[in-house]
Coordinates of C-alpha atoms in Angstrom, one line a residue:
Chain A
M69 CA -13.2 74.5 16.3
R70 CA -10.5 75.5 18.8
N71 CA -12.1 73.3 21.4
R72 CA -12.1 70.5 18.9
L73 CA -8.4 71.0 18.1
R74 CA -7.6 71.2 21.8
S75 CA -9.5 68.1 22.5
F76 CA -7.7 66.3 19.7
R77 CA -4.2 67.4 20.8
S78 CA -4.8 66.9 24.5
P79 CA -4.0 63.1 24.7
S80 CA -0.4 62.4 25.5
L81 CA -0.4 60.0 22.4
C82 CA 0.5 62.9 20.2
T83 CA 4.0 63.4 21.7
P84 CA 6.9 63.3 19.2
G85 CA 8.2 60.1 20.8
F86 CA 5.0 58.4 20.2
L87 CA 4.8 59.5 16.6
L88 CA 8.4 58.3 16.0
T89 CA 7.5 54.9 17.4
L90 CA 4.4 54.8 15.3
I91 CA 6.4 55.5 12.1
I92 CA 9.0 52.9 13.0
L93 CA 6.3 50.4 13.6
L94 CA 4.5 51.2 10.4
I95 CA 7.7 50.8 8.4
G96 CA 8.4 47.5 10.2
V97 CA 5.0 46.2 9.5
S98 CA 5.2 47.2 5.8
I99 CA 8.6 45.5 5.5
S100 CA 7.3 42.3 7.1
F101 CA 4.3 42.4 4.7
A102 CA 6.6 43.0 1.8
Q103 CA 8.5 39.7 2.7
D104 CA 5.3 37.6 2.6
E105 CA 3.3 39.0 -0.2
P106 CA 4.3 41.2 -3.1
V107 CA 3.1 44.7 -2.9
V108 CA 1.3 45.9 -6.0
V109 CA 2.0 49.4 -7.0
D110 CA -0.5 50.6 -9.6
T111 CA 1.3 52.8 -12.1
T112 CA -0.9 52.1 -15.1
S113 CA -2.6 55.4 -14.9
A114 CA 0.6 57.2 -15.5
V115 CA 1.7 54.9 -18.4
P116 CA 1.3 56.1 -22.0
D117 CA -0.9 54.0 -24.3
S118 CA 2.1 52.9 -26.5
V119 CA 3.9 51.5 -23.4
L120 CA 0.7 49.9 -22.2
A121 CA 0.2 48.1 -25.5
E122 CA 3.7 46.7 -25.2
R123 CA 2.9 45.3 -21.7
V124 CA -0.7 43.9 -22.2
P125 CA -0.6 40.3 -23.5
L126 CA -3.0 38.8 -25.9
P127 CA -5.7 36.8 -24.1
P128 CA -6.1 33.0 -24.2
T129 CA -8.9 31.9 -26.5
N130 CA -11.3 29.0 -27.1
I131 CA -12.2 28.3 -23.5
R132 CA -13.6 24.8 -23.2
V133 CA -15.2 23.3 -20.0
A134 CA -16.1 19.8 -19.2
D135 CA -17.3 17.8 -16.2
R136 CA -14.4 15.6 -15.0
L137 CA -15.2 12.1 -16.1
N138 CA -15.2 9.0 -13.7
D139 CA -15.1 11.0 -10.5
A140 CA -17.2 11.5 -7.4
G141 CA -18.3 15.0 -8.6
G142 CA -17.1 18.4 -7.5
S143 CA -14.7 18.9 -10.4
I144 CA -14.6 20.7 -13.7
V145 CA -11.8 20.7 -16.2
I146 CA -11.1 24.0 -18.0
T147 CA -8.9 24.0 -21.1
W148 CA -7.9 26.9 -23.4
D149 CA -5.7 27.8 -26.3
M150 CA -2.5 29.6 -25.1
S151 CA -2.1 33.3 -25.5
P152 CA 0.0 34.0 -28.6
D153 CA 2.2 35.9 -26.2
D154 CA 2.8 32.8 -24.1
R155 CA 6.4 32.0 -25.3
V156 CA 10.0 32.2 -24.1
E157 CA 10.5 35.8 -22.9
G158 CA 6.9 36.5 -23.8
K159 CA 4.3 38.6 -22.0
V160 CA 2.5 35.9 -20.0
Q161 CA 3.7 35.3 -16.4
E162 CA 0.7 33.2 -15.4
Y163 CA -2.9 32.4 -16.1
M164 CA -5.7 33.1 -13.6
V165 CA -8.8 31.0 -13.8
M166 CA -11.9 32.9 -12.8
R167 CA -15.3 31.4 -12.0
A168 CA -18.8 32.8 -11.6
E169 CA -21.9 31.1 -10.4
I170 CA -25.0 31.5 -12.5
V171 CA -27.9 32.5 -10.2
G172 CA -31.3 33.1 -11.7
G173 CA -29.9 33.0 -15.2
Q174 CA -27.4 35.8 -14.5
P175 CA -23.7 35.3 -13.9
G176 CA -22.5 36.5 -10.5
E177 CA -19.2 38.0 -9.6
F178 CA -16.1 36.3 -11.0
V179 CA -13.6 35.1 -8.4
E180 CA -10.2 33.6 -8.9
V181 CA -10.3 29.8 -8.3
G182 CA -6.7 29.0 -9.3
D183 CA -3.8 29.8 -11.4
A184 CA -1.6 28.0 -14.0
T185 CA 1.9 28.4 -15.1
P186 CA 2.8 29.8 -18.6
G187 CA 2.5 27.0 -21.2
A188 CA -0.4 25.3 -19.3
T189 CA -3.6 24.8 -21.2
E190 CA -5.6 23.0 -18.6
Y191 CA -6.8 23.6 -15.0
S192 CA -8.9 21.3 -12.9
D193 CA -11.3 23.2 -10.5
G194 CA -11.9 20.7 -7.8
N195 CA -14.1 22.9 -5.6
T196 CA -17.3 23.0 -7.5
K197 CA -20.7 22.1 -6.1
D198 CA -22.6 19.5 -8.1
G199 CA -25.8 20.8 -9.8
I200 CA -24.8 24.5 -9.8
E201 CA -24.1 26.1 -13.2
Y202 CA -20.8 28.0 -13.6
L203 CA -19.1 30.2 -16.1
Y204 CA -15.3 30.4 -16.5
K205 CA -12.9 32.7 -18.0
V206 CA -9.1 32.6 -18.1
V207 CA -6.9 35.7 -17.7
A208 CA -3.4 36.0 -19.0
V209 CA -1.3 38.0 -16.5
N210 CA 1.8 40.0 -17.3
N211 CA 3.6 41.7 -14.4
Y212 CA 6.9 43.2 -13.5
L213 CA 8.5 42.7 -10.1
E214 CA 11.2 44.6 -8.4
N215 CA 12.4 43.4 -4.9
N216 CA 9.3 41.3 -4.6
T217 CA 7.1 44.3 -5.3
V218 CA 4.8 44.2 -8.3
I219 CA 5.6 47.4 -10.1
W220 CA 2.9 46.9 -12.7
K221 CA 0.4 44.2 -13.6
E222 CA -1.5 43.9 -16.8
L223 CA -4.4 41.5 -17.4
A224 CA -6.0 40.1 -20.6
E225 CA -9.3 38.3 -20.2
S226 CA -10.5 35.6 -22.5
G227 CA -14.1 35.2 -23.5
L228 CA -16.6 33.3 -21.4
S229 CA -17.0 29.6 -21.4
D230 CA -20.2 27.8 -22.0
P231 CA -22.2 27.2 -18.8
I232 CA -21.2 23.9 -17.0
K233 CA -22.3 21.8 -14.1
S234 CA -20.2 19.2 -12.3
S235 CA -21.7 15.8 -11.5
A236 CA -20.7 12.4 -10.1
Q237 CA -20.7 9.3 -12.3
W238 CA -22.2 5.9 -11.5
F239 CA -19.6 3.9 -13.4
N240 CA -15.9 4.5 -13.8
S241 CA -15.6 3.7 -17.5
S242 CA -11.8 3.7 -17.4
R243 CA -12.1 0.6 -15.3
L244 CA -14.1 -1.3 -17.8
S245 CA -11.4 -3.9 -18.6
P246 CA -11.0 -5.1 -15.0
F247 CA -14.8 -5.1 -14.7
I248 CA -15.0 -7.5 -17.7
G249 CA -12.1 -9.5 -16.3
I250 CA -13.8 -10.0 -13.0
L251 CA -17.1 -11.0 -14.6
L252 CA -15.3 -13.4 -16.8
L253 CA -13.3 -14.9 -13.9
G254 CA -16.5 -15.0 -11.8
F255 CA -18.2 -16.9 -14.6
F256 CA -15.4 -19.4 -15.0
I257 CA -15.3 -20.0 -11.2
I258 CA -19.0 -20.5 -10.9
Y259 CA -19.1 -22.7 -14.0
F260 CA -16.3 -25.0 -12.7
I261 CA -17.8 -25.1 -9.2
N262 CA -21.0 -26.4 -10.8
Q263 CA -19.0 -28.9 -12.8
A264 CA -17.2 -30.1 -9.7
K265 CA -20.5 -30.4 -7.8
S266 CA -22.1 -32.5 -10.6
G267 CA -19.3 -35.0 -9.9
K268 CA -17.0 -34.3 -12.8
K269 CA -13.4 -35.0 -12.0
L270 CA -11.2 -31.9 -12.3
F271 CA -7.5 -32.2 -12.8
I272 CA -5.5 -30.0 -10.5
R273 CA -1.7 -30.0 -10.8
K274 CA 0.2 -31.0 -7.7
I275 CA 1.7 -28.3 -5.4
A276 CA 4.8 -29.8 -4.0
G277 CA 4.8 -27.5 -0.9
M278 CA 1.3 -28.7 0.0
E279 CA 2.1 -32.3 -0.6
A280 CA 4.8 -32.0 1.9
V281 CA 2.6 -30.7 4.7
D282 CA 1.8 -34.2 5.9
E283 CA 5.4 -35.2 5.8
A284 CA 6.4 -32.0 7.7
V285 CA 3.9 -32.5 10.5
G286 CA 4.7 -36.2 10.7
R287 CA 8.4 -35.4 11.0
A288 CA 7.7 -33.1 14.0
T289 CA 5.6 -35.9 15.6
E290 CA 8.4 -38.5 15.1
M291 CA 11.0 -36.1 16.6
G292 CA 8.7 -35.1 19.4
K293 CA 9.3 -31.5 18.7
K294 CA 7.1 -28.4 18.1
I295 CA 5.7 -27.1 14.8
Y296 CA 5.9 -23.3 14.3
Y297 CA 3.4 -21.5 12.2
V298 CA 4.4 -17.9 11.4
P299 CA 1.6 -15.9 9.7
G300 CA 3.6 -13.0 8.5
L301 CA 3.5 -9.3 9.3
S302 CA 0.2 -8.1 7.9
D303 CA -3.1 -7.7 9.6
M304 CA -6.4 -9.4 8.8
D305 CA -7.1 -6.7 6.1
N306 CA -4.6 -8.4 3.8
V307 CA -5.8 -11.3 1.7
Q308 CA -2.4 -13.1 2.1
T309 CA -3.1 -13.2 5.9
I310 CA -6.5 -14.6 5.2
A311 CA -5.0 -17.3 3.0
A312 CA -2.4 -18.0 5.7
M313 CA -5.3 -18.4 8.2
S314 CA -7.0 -20.9 5.9
I315 CA -3.8 -23.0 5.6
L316 CA -3.3 -22.7 9.4
G317 CA -6.7 -24.5 9.9
R318 CA -5.5 -27.5 7.9
V319 CA -2.1 -27.6 9.6
A320 CA -3.8 -27.4 13.0
E321 CA -6.1 -30.3 12.1
L322 CA -3.0 -32.4 11.2
A323 CA -1.1 -31.3 14.3
A324 CA -4.1 -32.1 16.5
E325 CA -4.5 -35.5 14.9
Y326 CA -0.8 -36.4 15.4
E327 CA -0.9 -34.8 18.9
T328 CA 2.0 -32.5 18.0
Y329 CA 2.4 -29.1 19.7
L330 CA 1.6 -26.3 17.3
D331 CA 3.0 -22.8 18.2
V332 CA 1.6 -19.8 16.4
P333 CA 3.5 -16.6 17.3
V334 CA 1.7 -13.6 15.8
C335 CA 2.5 -9.9 15.4
R336 CA -1.0 -8.5 15.1
S337 CA -3.7 -8.7 17.8
M338 CA -6.5 -9.3 15.3
V339 CA -4.5 -12.1 13.7
M340 CA -4.1 -13.6 17.2
V341 CA -7.8 -13.6 17.8
T342 CA -8.6 -15.1 14.3
A343 CA -5.8 -17.7 14.6
R344 CA -7.1 -18.8 18.0
E345 CA -10.5 -19.4 16.5
M346 CA -9.0 -21.3 13.6
V347 CA -6.8 -23.6 15.8
K348 CA -9.5 -24.1 18.4
E349 CA -12.0 -25.1 15.6
A350 CA -9.4 -27.5 14.0
Y351 CA -8.8 -29.2 17.3
S352 CA -12.5 -29.6 17.9
K353 CA -13.0 -30.9 14.4
V354 CA -10.7 -33.9 14.9
G355 CA -12.1 -34.6 18.3
R356 CA -9.3 -33.2 20.5
P357 CA -10.7 -29.9 21.9
D358 CA -9.0 -30.6 25.2
S359 CA -5.5 -30.6 23.6
Y360 CA -5.9 -27.0 22.6
S361 CA -4.7 -24.2 24.8
N362 CA -4.9 -20.4 24.2
E363 CA -1.2 -20.2 24.8
Q364 CA -0.5 -21.9 21.5
V365 CA -1.4 -18.7 19.7
H366 CA 0.4 -15.8 21.3
Y367 CA 1.2 -12.2 20.5
L368 CA 4.8 -11.0 20.4
T369 CA 5.1 -7.5 19.0
D370 CA 3.8 -5.3 16.2
D371 CA 7.4 -4.3 15.3
Q372 CA 8.9 -5.9 12.2
F373 CA 12.4 -6.6 13.6
G374 CA 11.3 -7.1 17.1
Y375 CA 9.0 -9.9 15.8
A376 CA 11.9 -11.4 13.8
A377 CA 14.2 -11.3 16.8
A378 CA 11.6 -12.9 19.0
I379 CA 11.0 -15.8 16.6
D380 CA 14.7 -16.2 15.9
G381 CA 15.3 -16.5 19.7
M382 CA 12.5 -19.1 20.1
V383 CA 13.7 -21.1 17.1
V384 CA 17.2 -21.3 18.4
R385 CA 16.2 -22.2 21.9
E386 CA 13.3 -24.6 21.2
E387 CA 14.6 -26.0 17.9
P388 CA 11.2 -26.9 16.3
A389 CA 11.2 -29.7 13.8
T390 CA 8.9 -27.9 11.3
I391 CA 8.3 -24.2 10.5
F392 CA 5.7 -22.8 8.2
Y393 CA 6.0 -19.2 7.0
M394 CA 2.7 -18.2 5.3
G395 CA 1.5 -14.7 4.6
T396 CA 3.1 -11.3 4.0
F397 CA 6.9 -11.0 4.7
Y398 CA 9.3 -8.2 4.1
A399 CA 13.0 -7.9 4.9
E400 CA 12.7 -10.3 7.8
S401 CA 11.9 -13.2 5.5
L402 CA 15.5 -14.3 5.1
I403 CA 16.4 -13.6 8.7
L404 CA 13.7 -16.0 9.8
A405 CA 14.2 -18.6 7.1
E406 CA 18.0 -18.8 7.5
T407 CA 17.7 -19.2 11.3
G408 CA 15.2 -22.0 10.7
N409 CA 17.6 -23.5 8.2
S410 CA 20.5 -23.3 10.6
I411 CA 18.8 -25.6 13.2
G412 CA 17.8 -28.1 10.4
A413 CA 14.0 -27.6 10.6
I414 CA 11.9 -28.6 7.6
Q415 CA 10.6 -25.3 6.3
I416 CA 7.6 -24.6 4.1
A417 CA 7.0 -21.0 3.0
G418 CA 4.3 -19.2 1.0
T419 CA 4.0 -15.6 0.1
A420 CA 2.8 -13.3 -2.6
M421 CA 5.6 -10.8 -2.1
P422 CA 7.6 -11.2 -5.3
S423 CA 10.7 -9.6 -3.8
Q424 CA 10.8 -12.1 -0.9
L425 CA 10.3 -15.2 -2.9
P426 CA 13.9 -15.7 -3.9
F427 CA 14.9 -15.6 -0.2
F428 CA 12.4 -18.3 0.7
V429 CA 13.3 -20.4 -2.3
A430 CA 17.0 -20.3 -1.2
A431 CA 16.4 -21.0 2.5
C432 CA 13.3 -23.2 2.7
D433 CA 12.6 -26.8 1.6
Y434 CA 9.4 -25.9 -0.2
T435 CA 8.0 -22.5 -1.3
L436 CA 4.4 -21.7 -2.4
I437 CA 5.0 -19.1 -5.1
G438 CA 2.4 -16.3 -5.3
E439 CA -0.8 -17.8 -6.5
E440 CA 0.0 -21.2 -4.9
L441 CA -0.5 -19.5 -1.5
F442 CA -4.1 -18.6 -2.4
A443 CA -4.7 -22.0 -4.0
A444 CA -3.3 -23.9 -1.0
S445 CA -6.4 -23.8 1.2
A446 CA -8.6 -25.2 -1.7
Y447 CA -5.9 -27.7 -2.6
L448 CA -5.7 -29.0 1.0
S449 CA -9.5 -29.2 1.6
K450 CA -10.1 -31.2 -1.7
A451 CA -13.7 -29.9 -1.5
P452 CA -15.3 -29.9 -5.0
K453 CA -16.5 -26.4 -4.6
E454 CA -13.1 -25.1 -3.8
L455 CA -11.3 -27.2 -6.4
G456 CA -13.8 -25.9 -9.0
S457 CA -12.8 -22.3 -8.1
L458 CA -9.2 -23.3 -8.6
K459 CA -10.0 -24.6 -12.1
G460 CA -11.8 -21.4 -12.8
Q461 CA -8.7 -19.4 -11.8
D462 CA -6.7 -21.5 -14.2
M463 CA -9.1 -20.7 -17.0
G464 CA -8.6 -17.0 -16.2
K465 CA -4.9 -17.6 -16.5
A466 CA -5.4 -19.2 -19.9
V467 CA -7.4 -16.2 -21.1
I468 CA -4.6 -13.8 -20.0
L469 CA -2.1 -16.0 -21.7
V470 CA -4.0 -15.8 -25.0
A471 CA -4.4 -12.1 -24.6
L472 CA -0.7 -11.7 -24.0
I473 CA 0.3 -13.7 -27.1
L474 CA -2.3 -11.8 -29.2
G475 CA -1.3 -8.5 -27.7
M476 CA 2.4 -9.2 -28.3
L477 CA 1.7 -10.0 -32.0
L478 CA -0.6 -7.0 -32.6
E479 CA 1.6 -4.6 -30.7
T480 CA 4.7 -5.8 -32.7
F481 CA 2.9 -5.1 -35.9
N482 CA 1.3 -1.9 -34.5
I483 CA -2.2 -3.0 -35.1
W484 CA -5.1 -1.6 -33.1
Q485 CA -2.9 -0.5 -30.2
F486 CA -4.2 -3.5 -28.4
S487 CA -2.6 -2.7 -25.0
K488 CA -4.8 0.5 -24.7
L489 CA -7.8 -1.8 -24.1
F490 CA -6.2 -2.9 -20.8
A491 CA -5.3 0.6 -19.6
V492 CA -6.7 1.4 -16.2
Q493 CA -6.8 4.8 -14.5
Chain B
M197 CA -26.2 -18.5 13.0
R198 CA -22.7 -18.5 14.3
R199 CA -21.4 -18.9 10.8
E200 CA -24.2 -17.4 8.8
I201 CA -23.9 -13.9 10.2
P202 CA -20.1 -13.5 9.7
L203 CA -20.6 -14.9 6.2
L204 CA -23.4 -12.4 5.5
I205 CA -21.3 -9.5 6.8
T206 CA -18.2 -10.7 4.8
G207 CA -20.4 -11.0 1.6
I208 CA -22.0 -7.6 1.9
V209 CA -18.8 -5.8 2.8
G210 CA -16.8 -7.6 0.2
F211 CA -19.4 -6.9 -2.5
G212 CA -19.5 -3.3 -1.4
F213 CA -15.7 -3.0 -1.8
V214 CA -15.9 -4.5 -5.3
V215 CA -18.7 -2.0 -6.2
Q216 CA -16.8 1.0 -4.8
Y217 CA -13.9 0.3 -7.1
F218 CA -16.1 0.7 -10.1
V219 CA -18.6 3.3 -8.9
P220 CA -17.1 6.7 -8.1
H221 CA -20.5 8.2 -6.9
Y222 CA -21.2 8.9 -3.3
P223 CA -21.6 6.9 -0.9
F224 CA -19.3 4.4 -2.7
S225 CA -16.6 7.0 -3.1
E226 CA -16.3 7.3 0.7
M227 CA -16.7 3.6 1.6
S228 CA -13.0 2.9 1.4
N229 CA -12.2 5.7 3.9
W230 CA -15.0 4.7 6.3
F231 CA -13.8 1.1 6.4
A232 CA -10.2 2.2 6.8
D233 CA -11.3 4.3 9.8
W234 CA -13.3 1.5 11.3
F235 CA -10.4 -0.9 10.8
S236 CA -8.0 1.6 12.5
I237 CA -10.4 1.9 15.5
V238 CA -10.8 -1.9 15.9
Q239 CA -7.1 -2.3 15.4
A240 CA -6.3 0.3 18.1
C241 CA -8.6 -1.5 20.6
A242 CA -7.2 -4.9 19.7
I243 CA -3.6 -3.9 20.5
V244 CA -4.7 -4.0 24.2
L245 CA -5.5 -7.7 23.7
G246 CA -2.1 -8.3 22.3
G247 CA -0.3 -6.4 25.1
L248 CA -2.3 -8.3 27.7
N249 CA -1.6 -11.6 26.1
L250 CA 2.1 -10.9 26.0
M251 CA 2.2 -10.1 29.7
K252 CA 0.0 -13.0 30.6
V253 CA 2.2 -15.5 28.7
S254 CA 5.4 -13.9 30.1
F255 CA 4.2 -13.8 33.7
K256 CA 3.1 -17.5 33.4
K257 CA 6.5 -18.4 32.1
V258 CA 8.2 -16.7 35.1
M259 CA 5.8 -18.1 37.7
D260 CA 6.1 -21.6 36.4
K261 CA 9.9 -21.2 36.1
K262 CA 9.8 -22.6 32.6
D263 CA 12.9 -23.0 30.5
D264 CA 14.6 -19.7 29.6
W265 CA 12.2 -17.8 31.9
G266 CA 14.8 -15.1 32.2
Y267 CA 13.9 -13.8 28.8
A268 CA 10.3 -13.4 30.0
V269 CA 11.6 -11.2 32.8
V270 CA 13.4 -9.0 30.3
V271 CA 10.2 -8.7 28.2
I272 CA 8.1 -7.7 31.3
L273 CA 10.7 -5.2 32.4
S274 CA 11.0 -3.6 29.0
F275 CA 7.3 -3.5 28.5
V276 CA 6.7 -1.8 31.9
V277 CA 9.6 0.7 31.5
V278 CA 8.6 1.8 28.0
L279 CA 4.9 2.0 28.7
G280 CA 5.6 3.9 32.0
I281 CA 7.9 6.4 30.4
G282 CA 5.5 6.8 27.5
F283 CA 2.5 7.5 29.7
T284 CA 4.3 9.8 32.2
G285 CA 5.6 11.8 29.3
G286 CA 2.1 12.9 28.4
E287 CA 1.4 14.2 25.0
E288 CA 4.9 15.6 24.7
F289 CA 6.5 12.1 24.7
R290 CA 7.7 12.4 21.1
V291 CA 9.5 15.7 21.6
P292 CA 13.2 15.4 21.1
G293 CA 15.1 15.2 24.4
T294 CA 12.4 13.5 26.4
P295 CA 13.1 10.1 28.0
F296 CA 10.8 8.4 25.6
D297 CA 12.7 10.0 22.7
W298 CA 16.0 8.8 24.2
L299 CA 14.7 5.2 24.5
Y300 CA 13.6 5.4 20.9
N301 CA 16.8 6.8 19.5
Y302 CA 19.4 5.0 21.6
I303 CA 17.7 1.6 22.3
Y304 CA 15.0 0.9 19.8
I305 CA 16.7 2.2 16.6
P306 CA 20.1 0.5 17.3
L307 CA 18.3 -2.8 18.1
S308 CA 16.3 -2.7 14.9
A309 CA 19.3 -1.7 12.9
T310 CA 21.2 -4.6 14.3
M311 CA 18.6 -7.1 13.3
F312 CA 18.4 -5.5 9.9
S313 CA 22.1 -5.6 9.4
I314 CA 22.2 -9.4 10.2
L315 CA 20.5 -9.7 6.8
A316 CA 23.7 -9.0 5.0
F317 CA 25.3 -12.2 6.5
Y318 CA 22.2 -14.3 5.8
V319 CA 22.2 -13.1 2.2
A320 CA 25.7 -14.4 1.8
S321 CA 25.0 -17.8 3.3
A322 CA 21.7 -18.2 1.4
S323 CA 23.4 -17.1 -1.9
Y324 CA 26.2 -19.7 -1.3
R325 CA 23.6 -22.5 -1.0
A326 CA 21.4 -21.2 -3.9
F327 CA 24.3 -20.8 -6.3
R328 CA 25.8 -24.2 -5.9
A329 CA 25.8 -25.7 -9.4
R330 CA 24.0 -28.9 -8.6
N331 CA 21.8 -29.0 -11.8
F332 CA 21.1 -27.1 -15.0
E333 CA 18.8 -24.5 -13.4
A334 CA 21.1 -23.8 -10.5
T335 CA 24.0 -23.4 -12.9
L336 CA 22.0 -21.0 -15.0
L337 CA 21.2 -19.1 -11.8
L338 CA 24.8 -19.0 -10.8
V339 CA 25.9 -17.7 -14.3
A340 CA 23.2 -15.0 -14.3
A341 CA 23.9 -13.9 -10.8
F342 CA 27.7 -13.8 -11.6
F343 CA 27.1 -11.4 -14.5
V344 CA 24.5 -9.3 -12.7
M345 CA 26.6 -8.9 -9.6
L346 CA 29.7 -8.1 -11.6
G347 CA 27.8 -5.7 -13.9
R348 CA 26.5 -3.7 -10.9
V349 CA 29.9 -2.9 -9.4
P350 CA 32.6 -0.5 -10.8
V351 CA 35.1 -3.3 -11.4
G352 CA 32.7 -4.8 -13.9
E353 CA 32.8 -1.7 -16.0
V354 CA 36.6 -1.6 -15.8
I355 CA 36.9 -5.3 -16.9
S356 CA 34.6 -4.9 -19.8
G357 CA 35.5 -1.3 -20.7
F358 CA 37.2 -2.4 -23.9
M359 CA 33.9 -3.7 -25.3
P360 CA 31.6 -1.6 -27.3
V361 CA 28.8 0.3 -25.5
G362 CA 25.8 -1.9 -25.2
Y363 CA 27.8 -5.1 -24.8
R364 CA 29.6 -4.3 -21.5
L365 CA 28.9 -6.2 -18.2
G366 CA 26.8 -3.3 -16.9
D367 CA 24.6 -3.6 -20.1
L368 CA 24.3 -7.3 -19.7
A369 CA 23.2 -6.9 -16.1
S370 CA 20.6 -4.3 -17.1
W371 CA 19.4 -6.6 -19.9
T372 CA 19.1 -9.5 -17.6
M373 CA 17.1 -7.5 -15.0
N374 CA 14.9 -5.7 -17.6
F375 CA 13.9 -8.7 -19.7
P376 CA 14.2 -12.2 -18.3
Q377 CA 13.9 -11.1 -14.7
A378 CA 11.1 -8.6 -15.4
A379 CA 9.2 -11.2 -17.5
G380 CA 9.4 -13.8 -14.7
Q381 CA 8.4 -11.3 -12.1
R382 CA 5.4 -10.2 -14.2
A383 CA 4.3 -13.8 -14.7
I384 CA 4.3 -14.2 -10.9
M385 CA 2.5 -10.9 -10.5
I386 CA -0.3 -11.9 -12.9
G387 CA -0.7 -15.2 -11.0
I388 CA -0.8 -13.3 -7.7
G389 CA -3.5 -10.9 -9.1
L390 CA -5.6 -13.8 -10.3
G391 CA -5.1 -15.6 -7.0
I392 CA -6.2 -12.6 -5.0
V393 CA -9.4 -12.1 -7.2
S394 CA -10.2 -15.7 -7.0
T395 CA -9.7 -16.0 -3.2
S396 CA -11.7 -12.8 -2.7
L397 CA -14.5 -14.2 -4.8
R398 CA -14.5 -17.4 -2.9
I399 CA -14.7 -15.5 0.4
I400 CA -17.4 -13.1 -0.8
L401 CA -19.5 -16.0 -2.2
G402 CA -19.0 -18.0 1.0
I403 CA -17.3 -20.9 -0.8
E404 CA -14.1 -20.4 1.2
R405 CA -15.0 -20.6 4.9
S406 CA -11.9 -21.9 6.5
H407 CA -11.1 -18.4 8.0
I408 CA -14.2 -18.6 10.1
G409 CA -13.6 -22.2 11.1
G410 CA -14.8 -24.0 7.9
G411 CA -17.8 -26.2 7.8
E412 CA -21.0 -26.1 5.7

């Protein structure tokens, strides 16, 4: 024994200096821990039953569980009725949601999966594995803190939920109305394409901006100046840019026919590659492949205002006779259009950005407003199939118009809550 | 085959995208993320093409001594300097205080802000043209704009302060924006929505082919 004691005391670590340092370190560590996480001091054992009864809240009841609908799985929604003690200055500080896996018909250990604030009656557990059965319970927590230290903490557990499994769905039922809308629009488009193919004449209203394309290209030819085609800021993943590329094809055909130089400054590399193909193809189509050069379609910069500055500079220096702005535009729309206007160029714009439309309307000679941008390619091609699709689109508009009027009347008289049919999540 | 393969790819991918909007189940739930990743990768590679093209066009302009070739020199110099400083800065190029950060804060941001601020002057000149009362519609626009602008500034509230609440210039401006303006905007939005669906269907079904050069 003496030997043992001697051997214990023998290291120099047991000097008073070392012990003092150790105590200071321990205090420091405990303080730093105290700043991050509350320290729980269990005093319940020393508390009389009457005091304990004052502290312990009534548990939440009626635990319901359901697989979250219209999701990719991995999520269960737990709802409960609040504890009667969950009120202002009540005894509930938070709810803990506990979960246990059922293995071999027996529930495993309950672990906390999340918490909810007082007043909450729902929690979404987004960390479940599909196909595994779970049980849930909700625990009302009452605790008392002093200087970020939990002095006491009382828990009141609810009963167990029914067993539940999460699963993924194959159809998002909240998106039924757009699904029906797309089917209906698809039907109209295919129906009118067939009508057009069978030789039936379809009336398509005139789009002033598109009617002016010939005039605009012709003007540039007469003046012996360039045509600029600006395809906007977006990349090829934006349908407005795709529509702009389609119109570019038609404009390039006309420019090639009239032997007028077409300049296409772009701000996305992929748009540059696509635009080159479009312009090259258009030149070949009208039998002038030699007139095309890759320099006609050139990259400037990806930066919004850098792009605007570069085009403004080119416009002021080269004074093109005609400028097309087709695609997605933001704040630079007016900077571009006003510069073009200042040199007296004929300008045709088209965008589906509602906030930029007033700027183009004010500064350009013609503006394709929203849907006209998407209709322009079909309008210019005059191909029956494409015109048929335009007619189908118009029918879709007619259906929406009828729905709007009907909905306005029904909502005004509070019948059926019509607008709920169109709600999409 | 030059047209059929792109059309087939467009059709399959486009149809897949439509399906993923309605089907939350795997693999459709992840499709959007996969395609976004692929697009980013292709885009990142394509930026090299853009940069090379810019240099090629600028160099050619300088070599041929075309009109205003001096601007091309500025483009080349700016490109080389920014690219060089960016590369030599390594992974730390975004850290405050580095030369690249200095270029960004003291050259790029002021230049962009200058371009953006020009907009204020262009708004004035465009408004002047738009608000000239040449016909009934333009006069209506002028009157509406007059009340909206006046209702949005403090002096509007002062002028109409004697009127009952709900009938002041600010209220008139809000009513104009919330009802006639919002109704017009929504009509345009519905048209845009239908146009997008219709164009997408035309592309997916291969009816619209002009983006791949047209033809049957």
